[in-house]
């Protein structure tokens, strides 16, 4: 915010020591800290009040929008989310049965996707079973041919 570097802070401290004096400097810094804390608290309170006012105005807008939706929904004859019911005059006529000379419809063919898959085999475990002896760290010796 202020973009003050270490060199500027050093100059401010030296000027404060010269102007105020080394005896009064701790009391001055304490007073400065108290006022800085009060300023921060006031800024925080202002920010909270501003956020609360924004939240209240947003809630009021949402309530107003919900009331308009409710008023529009009340004027409808049917629920909003359900499909409209067709009247008998607008429904299509049922399909006529095929002529007697026509071939009957073919039976449904089963595909590989409808056949159940065989269960998968589990891979062999590399860990020794709890009852088996532990492997030794020595490599296995080749068999001796005599």
Coordinates of N, CA and C in Angstrom, one line a residue:
X1 N 0.8 -1.2 0.0 CA 0.0 0.0 0.0 C 0.9 1.3 0.0
X2 N 1.8 1.3 0.9 CA 2.7 2.5 1.0 C 4.0 2.3 0.3
X3 N 4.4 1.1 0.1 CA 5.6 0.7 -0.6 C 6.8 1.4 0.1
X4 N 7.0 1.1 1.4 CA 8.1 1.6 2.2 C 9.1 0.5 2.3
X5 N 10.4 0.7 2.0 CA 11.4 -0.3 2.1 C 12.2 -0.1 3.4
X6 N 13.2 -1.0 3.6 CA 14.0 -1.0 4.8 C 14.8 0.3 5.0
X7 N 15.3 0.8 3.9 CA 16.1 2.1 4.0 C 15.2 3.2 4.4
X8 N 14.0 3.3 3.9 CA 13.1 4.4 4.4 C 12.7 4.2 5.9
X9 N 12.5 3.0 6.3 CA 12.2 2.7 7.7 C 13.4 3.2 8.6
X10 N 14.6 2.9 8.2 CA 15.8 3.3 8.9 C 15.9 4.8 9.1
X11 N 15.6 5.5 8.0 CA 15.6 7.0 8.0 C 14.5 7.5 9.0
X12 N 13.3 6.9 9.0 CA 12.3 7.3 9.9 C 12.7 7.1 11.3
X13 N 13.3 5.9 11.6 CA 13.7 5.6 13.0 C 14.8 6.6 13.5
X14 N 15.7 6.9 12.6 CA 16.8 7.9 13.0 C 16.2 9.3 13.3
X15 N 15.3 9.7 12.4 CA 14.7 11.0 12.6 C 13.8 11.0 13.9
X16 N 13.1 9.9 14.2 CA 12.3 9.8 15.4 C 13.2 9.9 16.6
X17 N 14.3 9.2 16.6 CA 15.3 9.3 17.8 C 15.8 10.7 18.0
X18 N 16.1 11.3 16.9 CA 16.7 12.7 17.0 C 15.6 13.7 17.5
X19 N 14.4 13.6 16.9 CA 13.4 14.6 17.2 C 12.8 14.3 18.6
X20 N 12.4 13.1 18.9 CA 11.7 12.7 20.1 C 12.7 12.5 21.3
X21 N 13.8 11.8 21.0 CA 14.8 11.5 22.0 C 14.6 10.0 22.3
X22 N 15.7 9.4 22.7 CA 15.7 8.0 23.1 C 14.9 7.6 24.3
X23 N 14.7 8.5 25.2 CA 13.9 8.2 26.4 C 12.4 8.1 26.1
X24 N 11.9 9.0 25.3 CA 10.5 9.1 25.0 C 10.0 8.2 23.8
X25 N 11.0 7.6 23.1 CA 10.7 6.8 21.9 C 9.8 5.6 22.2
X26 N 10.1 4.8 23.3 CA 9.2 3.6 23.6 C 7.8 4.0 23.9
X27 N 7.6 5.1 24.6 CA 6.2 5.5 24.9 C 5.5 6.0 23.6
X28 N 6.3 6.7 22.7 CA 5.7 7.1 21.5 C 5.3 5.9 20.6
X29 N 6.1 4.9 20.6 CA 5.8 3.7 19.8 C 4.6 3.0 20.3
X30 N 4.5 3.0 21.6 CA 3.3 2.3 22.3 C 2.0 3.1 21.9
X31 N 2.1 4.4 21.9 CA 0.9 5.2 21.6 C 0.6 5.0 20.1
X32 N 1.6 5.0 19.3 CA 1.4 4.8 17.8 C 0.8 3.4 17.6
X33 N 1.2 2.4 18.3 CA 0.6 1.0 18.2 C -0.8 1.0 18.6
X34 N -1.2 1.7 19.7 CA -2.6 1.7 20.1 C -3.5 2.4 19.0
X35 N -3.0 3.5 18.5 CA -3.8 4.2 17.5 C -3.9 3.4 16.2
X36 N -2.8 2.7 15.8 CA -2.9 1.8 14.6 C -3.8 0.7 14.8
X37 N -3.9 0.1 16.0 CA -4.8 -1.0 16.4 C -6.3 -0.5 16.3
X38 N -6.5 0.7 16.8 CA -7.9 1.3 16.7 C -8.3 1.5 15.3
X39 N -7.4 2.0 14.5 CA -7.6 2.3 13.1 C -7.9 1.0 12.3
X40 N -7.2 -0.1 12.7 CA -7.5 -1.4 12.0 C -8.8 -1.9 12.4
X41 N -9.2 -1.8 13.7 CA -10.5 -2.3 14.2 C -11.6 -1.5 13.5
X42 N -11.4 -0.2 13.4 CA -12.5 0.6 12.7 C -12.6 0.2 11.3
X43 N -11.5 -0.1 10.6 CA -11.5 -0.5 9.2 C -12.2 -1.9 9.1
X44 N -11.9 -2.8 10.0 CA -12.5 -4.1 10.0 C -14.0 -4.0 10.3
X45 N -14.5 -3.2 11.2 CA -15.9 -3.0 11.5 C -16.6 -2.4 10.2
X46 N -16.0 -1.4 9.6 CA -16.6 -0.9 8.3 C -16.7 -2.0 7.3
X47 N -15.7 -2.8 7.1 CA -15.7 -3.9 6.1 C -16.8 -4.9 6.4
X48 N -17.0 -5.2 7.7 CA -18.0 -6.2 8.1 C -19.4 -5.6 7.8
X49 N -19.6 -4.3 8.2 CA -20.9 -3.6 8.0 C -21.2 -3.6 6.5
X50 N -20.2 -3.3 5.7 CA -20.4 -3.2 4.2 C -20.8 -4.6 3.7
X51 N -20.1 -5.6 4.1 CA -20.4 -7.0 3.6 C -21.8 -7.4 4.0
X52 N -22.2 -7.0 5.3 CA -23.5 -7.4 5.8 C -24.6 -6.7 4.9
X53 N -24.3 -5.4 4.6 CA -25.3 -4.6 3.8 C -25.4 -5.2 2.4
X54 N -24.3 -5.7 1.8 CA -24.3 -6.3 0.5 C -25.1 -7.6 0.6
X55 N -24.9 -8.4 1.7 CA -25.6 -9.7 1.8 C -27.1 -9.5 2.0
X56 N -27.4 -8.4 2.8 CA -28.9 -8.1 2.9 C -29.5 -7.7 1.6
X57 N -28.8 -6.9 0.8 CA -29.4 -6.5 -0.4 C -29.5 -7.7 -1.4
X58 N -28.6 -8.6 -1.4 CA -28.7 -9.8 -2.2 C -29.8 -10.7 -1.8
X59 N -30.0 -10.8 -0.5 CA -31.1 -11.6 0.1 C -32.4 -11.0 -0.4
X60 N -32.5 -9.7 -0.3 CA -33.8 -9.0 -0.7 C -34.0 -9.2 -2.2
X61 N -33.0 -9.2 -3.0 CA -33.2 -9.4 -4.4 C -33.6 -10.8 -4.7
X62 N -33.0 -11.8 -4.0 CA -33.4 -13.2 -4.2 C -34.9 -13.4 -3.7
X63 N -35.3 -12.8 -2.6 CA -36.6 -13.0 -2.2 C -37.6 -12.4 -3.2
X64 N -37.3 -11.3 -3.7 CA -38.1 -10.6 -4.7 C -38.2 -11.5 -6.0
X65 N -37.1 -12.1 -6.4 CA -37.2 -13.0 -7.6 C -38.0 -14.2 -7.3
X66 N -37.9 -14.8 -6.1 CA -38.7 -16.0 -5.7 C -40.2 -15.6 -5.7
X67 N -40.5 -14.5 -5.2 CA -41.9 -14.1 -5.2 C -42.5 -13.9 -6.6
X68 N -41.7 -13.4 -7.5 CA -42.2 -13.3 -8.9 C -42.3 -14.7 -9.5
X69 N -41.4 -15.6 -9.3 CA -41.6 -16.9 -9.8 C -42.8 -17.6 -9.2
X70 N -43.0 -17.4 -7.9 CA -44.2 -18.0 -7.3 C -45.5 -17.5 -7.9
X71 N -45.5 -16.2 -8.2 CA -46.7 -15.6 -8.7 C -46.9 -16.1 -10.2
X72 N -45.9 -16.3 -10.9 CA -46.0 -16.8 -12.3 C -46.4 -18.3 -12.2
X73 N -45.9 -19.0 -11.3 CA -46.2 -20.4 -11.2 C -47.7 -20.6 -10.7
X74 N -48.2 -19.7 -9.9 CA -49.6 -19.8 -9.5 C -50.5 -19.6 -10.6
X75 N -50.1 -18.8 -11.6 CA -51.0 -18.5 -12.8 C -51.1 -19.7 -13.8
X76 N -50.1 -20.6 -13.7 CA -50.1 -21.8 -14.6 C -51.2 -22.8 -14.2
X77 N -51.7 -23.5 -15.1 CA -52.7 -24.6 -14.8 C -52.0 -25.9 -14.4
X78 N -50.8 -26.1 -14.8 CA -50.1 -27.4 -14.5 C -48.8 -27.1 -13.7
X79 N -48.3 -28.1 -13.0 CA -47.0 -27.9 -12.4 C -45.9 -27.6 -13.4
X80 N -44.9 -26.8 -13.0 CA -43.9 -26.4 -13.9 C -43.0 -27.5 -14.4
X81 N -42.6 -28.4 -13.6 CA -41.6 -29.4 -13.9 C -42.2 -30.6 -14.7
X82 N -43.5 -30.8 -14.6 CA -44.1 -32.0 -15.3 C -44.4 -31.7 -16.7
X83 N -44.3 -32.8 -17.6 CA -44.6 -32.5 -19.0 C -46.1 -32.3 -19.2
X84 N -46.5 -31.6 -20.2 CA -47.9 -31.3 -20.5 C -48.6 -32.6 -21.0
X85 N -49.8 -32.7 -20.6 CA -50.6 -33.9 -20.9 C -51.2 -33.6 -22.3
X86 N -51.0 -34.6 -23.2 CA -51.6 -34.4 -24.6 C -53.1 -34.7 -24.5
X87 N -53.8 -34.0 -25.3 CA -55.2 -34.2 -25.5 C -55.4 -35.4 -26.4
X88 N -56.6 -36.1 -26.4 CA -56.8 -37.2 -27.3 C -56.7 -36.8 -28.8
X89 N -57.1 -35.6 -29.1 CA -57.1 -35.2 -30.5 C -55.7 -35.1 -31.1
X90 N -54.7 -34.8 -30.2 CA -53.3 -34.6 -30.7 C -52.5 -35.9 -30.7
X91 N -53.0 -37.0 -30.1 CA -52.1 -38.2 -30.0 C -52.2 -38.9 -31.4
X92 N -51.1 -39.6 -31.7 CA -51.0 -40.3 -32.9 C -51.9 -41.5 -32.9
X93 N -52.4 -42.0 -34.1 CA -53.2 -43.2 -34.1 C -52.3 -44.4 -33.9
X94 N -52.8 -45.5 -33.3 CA -51.9 -46.6 -33.1 C -51.6 -47.2 -34.5
X95 N -50.4 -47.9 -34.6 CA -49.9 -48.5 -35.8 C -50.9 -49.6 -36.2
X96 N -51.1 -49.8 -37.5 CA -52.0 -50.8 -37.9 C -51.2 -52.1 -38.0
X97 N -51.8 -53.3 -37.7 CA -51.1 -54.5 -37.8 C -50.6 -54.8 -39.2
X98 N -49.5 -55.5 -39.4 CA -49.0 -55.8 -40.8 C -50.0 -56.7 -41.5
X99 N -50.0 -56.6 -42.8 CA -50.9 -57.5 -43.6 C -50.5 -58.9 -43.4
X100 N -51.5 -59.8 -43.7 CA -51.3 -61.2 -43.4 C -50.1 -61.8 -44.2
X101 N -49.8 -61.3 -45.4 CA -48.8 -61.8 -46.2 C -47.4 -61.3 -45.8
X102 N -47.3 -60.3 -44.9 CA -46.0 -59.8 -44.5 C -45.4 -60.7 -43.5
X103 N -44.0 -60.7 -43.5 CA -43.3 -61.6 -42.6 C -43.4 -61.0 -41.1
X104 N -43.4 -61.9 -40.2 CA -43.4 -61.5 -38.8 C -42.1 -60.8 -38.4
X105 N -42.1 -59.9 -37.4 CA -40.9 -59.3 -37.1 C -39.9 -60.3 -36.6
X106 N -38.6 -60.0 -36.9 CA -37.5 -60.8 -36.5 C -37.3 -60.8 -35.0
X107 N -36.9 -62.0 -34.4 CA -36.7 -62.0 -32.9 C -35.4 -61.1 -32.6
X108 N -35.4 -60.7 -31.4 CA -34.3 -59.9 -31.0 C -33.0 -60.7 -30.9
X109 N -31.9 -60.2 -31.4 CA -30.7 -61.0 -31.4 C -29.9 -60.5 -30.2
X110 N -29.4 -61.5 -29.5 CA -28.6 -61.2 -28.3 C -27.2 -60.9 -28.8
X111 N -26.6 -59.9 -28.2 CA -25.3 -59.5 -28.6 C -24.3 -59.8 -27.4
X112 N -23.0 -59.6 -27.7 CA -22.0 -60.0 -26.7 C -22.2 -59.1 -25.5
X113 N -22.7 -57.9 -25.7 CA -22.8 -56.9 -24.6 C -23.9 -57.4 -23.5
X114 N -24.8 -58.2 -24.0 CA -25.9 -58.7 -23.1 C -25.5 -60.0 -22.3
X115 N -24.4 -60.7 -22.9 CA -24.0 -61.9 -22.2 C -23.2 -61.6 -20.9
X116 N -23.4 -62.4 -19.9 CA -22.7 -62.1 -18.7 C -21.2 -62.4 -18.9
X117 N -20.3 -61.6 -18.3 CA -18.9 -61.8 -18.4 C -18.5 -62.8 -17.3
X118 N -17.5 -63.6 -17.7 CA -17.0 -64.6 -16.6 C -16.2 -63.8 -15.6
X119 N -16.2 -64.3 -14.3 CA -15.5 -63.5 -13.3 C -14.0 -63.5 -13.6
X120 N -13.4 -62.4 -13.2 CA -12.0 -62.2 -13.4 C -11.2 -63.0 -12.4
X121 N -10.0 -63.5 -12.8 CA -9.1 -64.2 -11.9 C -8.2 -63.2 -11.2
X122 N -8.0 -63.4 -10.0 CA -7.1 -62.5 -9.2 C -5.6 -62.9 -9.5
X123 N -4.8 -61.9 -9.5 CA -3.4 -62.1 -9.7 C -2.8 -62.8 -8.4
X124 N -1.8 -63.6 -8.6 CA -1.2 -64.3 -7.4 C -0.5 -63.2 -6.5
X125 N -0.6 -63.3 -5.2 CA -0.1 -62.4 -4.3 C 1.4 -62.6 -4.2
X126 N 2.2 -61.5 -4.1 CA 3.6 -61.6 -3.9 C 4.0 -61.7 -2.5
X127 N 3.1 -61.4 -1.6 CA 3.4 -61.5 -0.2 C 3.3 -62.9 0.3
X128 N 4.2 -63.3 1.2 CA 4.0 -64.7 1.8 C 2.8 -64.8 2.6
X129 N 2.2 -66.0 2.6 CA 1.0 -66.2 3.4 C 1.4 -66.2 4.9
X130 N 0.4 -66.0 5.7 CA 0.7 -65.9 7.2 C 1.3 -67.2 7.8
X131 N 0.9 -68.3 7.3 CA 1.4 -69.6 7.8 C 2.7 -70.1 7.2
X132 N 3.1 -69.5 6.1 CA 4.3 -70.0 5.4 C 5.6 -69.5 6.1
X133 N 6.7 -70.2 5.9 CA 8.0 -69.7 6.5 C 8.4 -68.5 5.7
X134 N 9.2 -67.7 6.4 CA 9.7 -66.4 5.8 C 10.9 -66.8 4.9
X135 N 11.0 -66.0 3.8 CA 12.2 -66.3 2.9 C 13.5 -65.8 3.6
X136 N 14.5 -66.6 3.4 CA 15.8 -66.1 3.9 C 16.4 -65.1 3.0
X137 N 17.3 -64.4 3.5 CA 18.0 -63.4 2.7 C 19.1 -64.0 1.8
X138 N 19.5 -65.2 2.0 CA 20.5 -65.8 1.2 C 19.9 -66.3 -0.1
X139 N 20.6 -66.1 -1.2 CA 20.1 -66.6 -2.5 C 20.1 -68.1 -2.5
X140 N 19.2 -68.7 -3.2 CA 19.0 -70.2 -3.3 C 20.3 -70.7 -4.0
X141 N 20.8 -71.9 -3.5 CA 21.9 -72.5 -4.1 C 21.4 -73.4 -5.2
X142 N 22.2 -73.5 -6.3 CA 21.8 -74.4 -7.4 C 22.0 -75.8 -6.9
X143 N 21.2 -76.8 -7.5 CA 21.4 -78.2 -7.1 C 22.8 -78.7 -7.5
X144 N 23.3 -79.6 -6.7 CA 24.6 -80.2 -7.0 C 24.4 -81.5 -7.8
X145 N 25.1 -81.6 -8.9 CA 25.0 -82.9 -9.6 C 26.2 -83.7 -9.3
X146 N 26.0 -84.9 -8.8 CA 27.1 -85.8 -8.4 C 27.3 -86.9 -9.3

